[in-house]
């Protein structure tokens, strides 16, 4: 490609007339996307705060899209495609974890100059984050009242509350694959948050101690552990970013802030997959 006076020529085959065809901006609806940042203060750093949270919501939208597909693939015994989806969601959360480093450049004094304009708006109210939590097993019916004023969000969470989780679908897949999943586990009330069930530990112990015979199940277990680790690292980075920015102040939505986020680290999606590690080889 010719370069003249430091300027690279446009190749002859490159499209340049989009009066009658779709271009990049049209396909991505960039006019809508790039006009969605609407600061309500004149502070230089408010766009950073808005964009960081908006991009988080875009990634959460994709994570939820993928997790719904993972659940459907497991229901169809298509474990290979389910594993691909789990890997993708893991990398989404790794990306979200790295993103906190950008928001962490916002110093406490800078944030306090515009924090007041946020009112009660808070990440606590992210319905997509709640949806991801629900489909992974951390269900909480009481959260629905936060979204009564947003019927679409409320209905989406209500649907996920009433639906099996990714873990429920995985356990049903294990049962269909010949593993002795207790019937009370398969018949559990899916509206309830998952709590550790020791009756599953012999099943997982057998899988982990004979990976050659149970490779698909074993590999999917490790994918689930990878995903949980990625989510927990994201939660921890969230906590540390909040702590370095506002210390132990109350959150804008009325939560206890850092203390609230600290308690979230105690929530787990697939507890048996961690507990079984003590059993392996014992």
Short mmCIF file of C-alpha atoms in Angstrom, two decimals:
data_model
loop_
_atom_site.label_atom_id
_atom_site.label_comp_id
_atom_site.label_asym_id
_atom_site.label_seq_id
_atom_site.Cartn_x
_atom_site.Cartn_y
_atom_site.Cartn_z
CA UNK A 1 0.00 0.00 0.00
CA UNK A 2 1.46 3.35 -1.04
CA UNK A 3 2.37 5.95 1.56
CA UNK A 4 2.93 9.47 0.33
CA UNK A 5 4.02 12.33 2.57
CA UNK A 6 3.30 10.15 5.58
CA UNK A 7 -0.30 9.49 4.51
CA UNK A 8 -1.47 5.99 3.67
CA UNK A 9 -3.66 5.72 0.59
CA UNK A 10 -7.08 4.12 0.84
CA UNK A 11 -7.15 0.81 -1.05
CA UNK A 12 -9.23 0.83 -4.22
CA UNK A 13 -11.55 -1.89 -2.93
CA UNK A 14 -12.45 -0.12 0.34
CA UNK A 15 -16.07 1.08 0.48
CA UNK A 16 -16.43 4.82 1.06
CA UNK A 17 -19.99 5.64 -0.06
CA UNK A 18 -22.67 4.66 2.45
CA UNK A 19 -25.55 6.76 1.24
CA UNK A 20 -27.52 3.61 0.32
CA UNK A 21 -25.83 0.91 2.41
CA UNK A 22 -25.28 0.19 6.08
CA UNK A 23 -22.02 1.34 7.63
CA UNK A 24 -20.22 0.52 10.89
CA UNK A 25 -21.96 3.22 12.89
CA UNK A 26 -25.36 2.19 11.64
CA UNK A 27 -24.84 -1.48 12.40
CA UNK A 28 -23.75 -0.68 15.98
CA UNK A 29 -26.35 2.09 16.45
CA UNK A 30 -23.52 4.38 17.52
CA UNK A 31 -25.71 7.49 17.34
CA UNK A 32 -27.85 5.97 20.08
CA UNK A 33 -25.01 4.36 22.02
CA UNK A 34 -22.74 7.41 22.12
CA UNK A 35 -25.57 9.77 23.03
CA UNK A 36 -26.51 7.68 26.08
CA UNK A 37 -23.90 9.34 28.31
CA UNK A 38 -25.76 12.21 29.94
CA UNK A 39 -23.84 13.73 32.86
CA UNK A 40 -25.97 15.72 35.29
CA UNK A 41 -23.04 17.72 36.61
CA UNK A 42 -20.31 19.63 34.83
CA UNK A 43 -17.55 17.65 36.58
CA UNK A 44 -14.84 16.36 34.27
CA UNK A 45 -14.87 12.85 35.79
CA UNK A 46 -18.59 12.09 35.65
CA UNK A 47 -18.36 10.66 32.08
CA UNK A 48 -15.80 8.14 33.38
CA UNK A 49 -18.26 7.05 36.07
CA UNK A 50 -21.13 6.74 33.59
CA UNK A 51 -19.19 4.90 30.89
CA UNK A 52 -17.66 2.44 33.37
CA UNK A 53 -21.10 1.45 34.59
CA UNK A 54 -22.74 1.43 31.17
CA UNK A 55 -20.08 -0.87 29.73
CA UNK A 56 -20.52 -3.12 32.76
CA UNK A 57 -24.21 -3.38 31.93
CA UNK A 58 -23.41 -4.28 28.32
CA UNK A 59 -21.11 -7.09 29.46
CA UNK A 60 -23.73 -8.27 31.96
CA UNK A 61 -26.27 -8.37 29.13
CA UNK A 62 -23.95 -10.66 27.19
CA UNK A 63 -23.21 -12.79 30.27
CA UNK A 64 -26.93 -13.34 30.84
CA UNK A 65 -27.43 -14.16 27.16
CA UNK A 66 -24.67 -16.76 27.34
CA UNK A 67 -25.83 -18.27 30.64
CA UNK A 68 -29.34 -18.79 29.27
CA UNK A 69 -27.76 -20.61 26.33
CA UNK A 70 -25.55 -22.69 28.66
CA UNK A 71 -28.63 -23.78 30.57
CA UNK A 72 -30.41 -24.74 27.34
CA UNK A 73 -27.37 -26.67 26.08
CA UNK A 74 -27.13 -28.63 29.32
CA UNK A 75 -30.84 -29.41 29.10
CA UNK A 76 -30.16 -30.77 25.61
CA UNK A 77 -27.10 -32.77 26.78
CA UNK A 78 -24.91 -30.63 24.52
CA UNK A 79 -22.11 -30.32 27.03
CA UNK A 80 -19.53 -29.15 24.51
CA UNK A 81 -21.47 -26.02 23.60
CA UNK A 82 -22.33 -25.47 27.26
CA UNK A 83 -18.62 -25.50 28.12
CA UNK A 84 -17.90 -22.93 25.41
CA UNK A 85 -20.52 -20.63 26.91
CA UNK A 86 -19.16 -21.05 30.43
CA UNK A 87 -15.68 -20.17 29.17
CA UNK A 88 -17.03 -17.04 27.50
CA UNK A 89 -18.79 -15.85 30.66
CA UNK A 90 -15.61 -16.50 32.65
CA UNK A 91 -13.71 -14.18 30.31
CA UNK A 92 -16.47 -11.58 30.50
CA UNK A 93 -16.00 -11.39 34.25
CA UNK A 94 -12.24 -11.24 33.88
CA UNK A 95 -12.73 -8.26 31.57
CA UNK A 96 -15.08 -6.66 34.10
CA UNK A 97 -12.49 -7.20 36.83
CA UNK A 98 -9.81 -5.43 34.80
CA UNK A 99 -12.25 -2.60 34.14
CA UNK A 100 -12.29 -1.66 37.82
CA UNK A 101 -8.71 -0.37 37.42
CA UNK A 102 -9.98 2.42 35.17
CA UNK A 103 -12.66 3.49 37.65
CA UNK A 104 -10.08 3.29 40.44
CA UNK A 105 -8.29 6.28 38.89
CA UNK A 106 -11.19 8.34 40.28
CA UNK A 107 -9.86 9.70 43.56
CA UNK A 108 -12.04 10.23 46.66
CA UNK A 109 -11.90 14.02 46.35
CA UNK A 110 -12.84 13.89 42.65
CA UNK A 111 -15.77 11.54 43.26
CA UNK A 112 -17.13 13.55 46.17
CA UNK A 113 -17.38 16.61 43.91
CA UNK A 114 -20.24 14.99 41.94
CA UNK A 115 -21.43 12.07 44.11
CA UNK A 116 -24.30 14.14 45.43
CA UNK A 117 -25.98 14.36 42.03
CA UNK A 118 -26.43 10.56 41.93
CA UNK A 119 -29.23 10.69 44.48
CA UNK A 120 -30.22 7.11 45.39
CA UNK A 121 -28.88 5.62 42.14
CA UNK A 122 -26.66 2.66 43.01
CA UNK A 123 -25.19 -0.48 41.48
CA UNK A 124 -27.33 -2.32 44.03
CA UNK A 125 -30.21 -1.59 41.64
CA UNK A 126 -28.60 -3.31 38.63
CA UNK A 127 -31.31 -5.74 37.55
CA UNK A 128 -28.98 -7.44 35.08
CA UNK A 129 -26.51 -8.21 37.84
CA UNK A 130 -29.39 -9.64 39.91
CA UNK A 131 -30.44 -11.68 36.89
CA UNK A 132 -26.95 -13.17 36.58
CA UNK A 133 -26.98 -13.96 40.30
CA UNK A 134 -30.40 -15.60 39.99
CA UNK A 135 -29.52 -17.81 37.03
CA UNK A 136 -26.34 -18.91 38.82
CA UNK A 137 -28.20 -19.80 42.03
CA UNK A 138 -28.08 -16.81 44.38
CA UNK A 139 -31.83 -16.19 44.34
CA UNK A 140 -33.53 -13.74 46.65
CA UNK A 141 -37.24 -13.12 46.13
CA UNK A 142 -37.10 -10.02 48.31
CA UNK A 143 -34.95 -8.30 45.67
CA UNK A 144 -37.95 -8.11 43.34
CA UNK A 145 -39.46 -5.24 45.32
CA UNK A 146 -36.51 -3.06 44.30
CA UNK A 147 -37.75 -3.26 40.70
CA UNK A 148 -41.50 -2.74 41.12
CA UNK A 149 -41.15 0.62 39.36
CA UNK A 150 -39.49 -1.11 36.38
CA UNK A 151 -41.99 -3.76 35.22
CA UNK A 152 -39.77 -5.27 32.53
CA UNK A 153 -36.91 -5.75 34.96
CA UNK A 154 -39.27 -7.10 37.62
CA UNK A 155 -40.82 -9.58 35.19
CA UNK A 156 -37.44 -10.80 33.97
CA UNK A 157 -36.27 -11.46 37.52
CA UNK A 158 -39.58 -13.12 38.42
CA UNK A 159 -39.16 -15.45 35.44
CA UNK A 160 -35.61 -16.35 36.48
CA UNK A 161 -36.76 -16.83 40.07
CA UNK A 162 -39.23 -19.45 38.87
CA UNK A 163 -36.75 -21.14 36.53
CA UNK A 164 -34.00 -23.72 37.15
CA UNK A 165 -30.48 -22.38 37.50
CA UNK A 166 -27.47 -23.32 35.42
CA UNK A 167 -26.45 -25.57 38.31
CA UNK A 168 -29.87 -27.25 38.38
CA UNK A 169 -29.49 -28.00 34.68
CA UNK A 170 -26.00 -29.38 35.23
CA UNK A 171 -27.20 -31.68 38.00
CA UNK A 172 -30.03 -32.94 35.79
CA UNK A 173 -27.47 -33.57 33.06
CA UNK A 174 -25.39 -35.60 35.54
CA UNK A 175 -28.45 -37.64 36.47
CA UNK A 176 -29.22 -38.41 32.83
CA UNK A 177 -25.57 -39.40 32.40
CA UNK A 178 -25.94 -42.13 35.00
CA UNK A 179 -24.76 -40.39 38.16
CA UNK A 180 -26.78 -40.96 41.33
CA UNK A 181 -28.11 -37.47 41.96
CA UNK A 182 -30.54 -37.69 44.90
CA UNK A 183 -34.15 -37.20 43.88
CA UNK A 184 -34.70 -34.49 46.47
CA UNK A 185 -31.99 -32.46 44.73
CA UNK A 186 -33.64 -32.88 41.33
CA UNK A 187 -37.05 -31.99 42.79
CA UNK A 188 -35.89 -29.00 44.85
CA UNK A 189 -37.78 -25.70 44.92
CA UNK A 190 -35.90 -23.70 42.27
CA UNK A 191 -37.18 -20.44 43.77
CA UNK A 192 -34.86 -20.95 46.72
CA UNK A 193 -31.22 -19.93 46.85
CA UNK A 194 -28.89 -22.87 46.44
CA UNK A 195 -27.33 -24.10 49.68
CA UNK A 196 -24.67 -26.76 49.96
CA UNK A 197 -25.99 -30.34 49.84
CA UNK A 198 -23.59 -32.92 51.22
CA UNK A 199 -25.40 -35.71 49.37
CA UNK A 200 -23.72 -34.55 46.17
CA UNK A 201 -20.19 -34.97 47.48
CA UNK A 202 -19.91 -38.73 46.75
CA UNK A 203 -21.01 -38.03 43.18
CA UNK A 204 -18.35 -35.39 42.67
CA UNK A 205 -15.72 -37.48 44.44
CA UNK A 206 -16.34 -40.33 42.00
CA UNK A 207 -16.09 -37.97 39.03
CA UNK A 208 -12.85 -36.39 40.20
CA UNK A 209 -11.23 -39.68 41.11
CA UNK A 210 -11.89 -41.23 37.68
CA UNK A 211 -11.58 -38.37 35.22
CA UNK A 212 -10.90 -40.71 32.30
CA UNK A 213 -14.31 -42.33 32.70
CA UNK A 214 -16.10 -39.03 33.37
CA UNK A 215 -14.11 -36.51 31.38
CA UNK A 216 -17.01 -34.37 30.14
CA UNK A 217 -18.50 -34.11 33.62
CA UNK A 218 -15.11 -33.45 35.21
CA UNK A 219 -14.18 -30.75 32.69
CA UNK A 220 -17.55 -29.03 33.12
CA UNK A 221 -17.12 -29.06 36.90
CA UNK A 222 -13.82 -27.25 36.45
CA UNK A 223 -15.46 -24.78 34.06
CA UNK A 224 -18.00 -23.98 36.77
CA UNK A 225 -15.22 -23.49 39.30
CA UNK A 226 -13.40 -21.20 36.85
CA UNK A 227 -16.58 -19.16 36.46
CA UNK A 228 -17.15 -18.85 40.20
CA UNK A 229 -13.55 -17.79 40.74
CA UNK A 230 -13.93 -15.12 38.05
CA UNK A 231 -17.13 -13.76 39.62
CA UNK A 232 -15.58 -13.74 43.09
CA UNK A 233 -12.52 -11.88 41.86
CA UNK A 234 -14.83 -9.32 40.24
CA UNK A 235 -16.74 -8.94 43.51
CA UNK A 236 -13.51 -8.50 45.44
CA UNK A 237 -12.16 -5.91 43.00
CA UNK A 238 -15.48 -4.08 43.29
CA UNK A 239 -15.14 -4.01 47.05
CA UNK A 240 -11.55 -2.72 46.93
CA UNK A 241 -12.43 -0.02 44.39
CA UNK A 242 -15.33 1.19 46.52
CA UNK A 243 -13.16 1.13 49.64
CA UNK A 244 -10.40 3.21 48.07
CA UNK A 245 -12.94 5.70 46.69
CA UNK A 246 -15.43 6.24 49.54
CA UNK A 247 -13.92 4.32 52.46
CA UNK A 248 -16.66 3.02 54.72
CA UNK A 249 -19.34 5.55 53.80
CA UNK A 250 -22.92 4.41 53.26
CA UNK A 251 -23.70 3.56 49.63
CA UNK A 252 -25.74 5.98 47.53
CA UNK A 253 -28.61 3.48 47.49
CA UNK A 254 -28.61 3.19 51.29
CA UNK A 255 -26.56 0.00 51.67
CA UNK A 256 -23.72 -0.25 54.16
CA UNK A 257 -21.24 0.06 51.32
CA UNK A 258 -18.04 -1.90 51.85
CA UNK A 259 -19.59 -4.06 54.59
CA UNK A 260 -22.42 -5.03 52.23
CA UNK A 261 -19.96 -5.96 49.48
CA UNK A 262 -17.84 -7.92 51.95
CA UNK A 263 -20.81 -10.10 52.85
CA UNK A 264 -21.41 -10.81 49.16
CA UNK A 265 -18.05 -12.60 49.09
CA UNK A 266 -19.57 -15.26 51.35
CA UNK A 267 -22.14 -16.16 48.67
CA UNK A 268 -21.20 -19.12 46.53
CA UNK A 269 -22.78 -20.70 43.47
CA UNK A 270 -21.32 -24.21 43.44
CA UNK A 271 -20.18 -24.96 47.01
CA UNK A 272 -19.91 -28.73 46.60
CA UNK A 273 -17.30 -28.28 43.88
CA UNK A 274 -15.05 -26.65 46.45
CA UNK A 275 -15.86 -28.90 49.41
CA UNK A 276 -15.18 -32.06 47.38
CA UNK A 277 -11.54 -31.05 47.09
CA UNK A 278 -11.08 -32.05 50.70
CA UNK A 279 -12.54 -35.47 49.90
CA UNK A 280 -10.49 -36.22 46.78
CA UNK A 281 -7.87 -38.85 47.54
CA UNK A 282 -8.94 -39.11 51.17
#
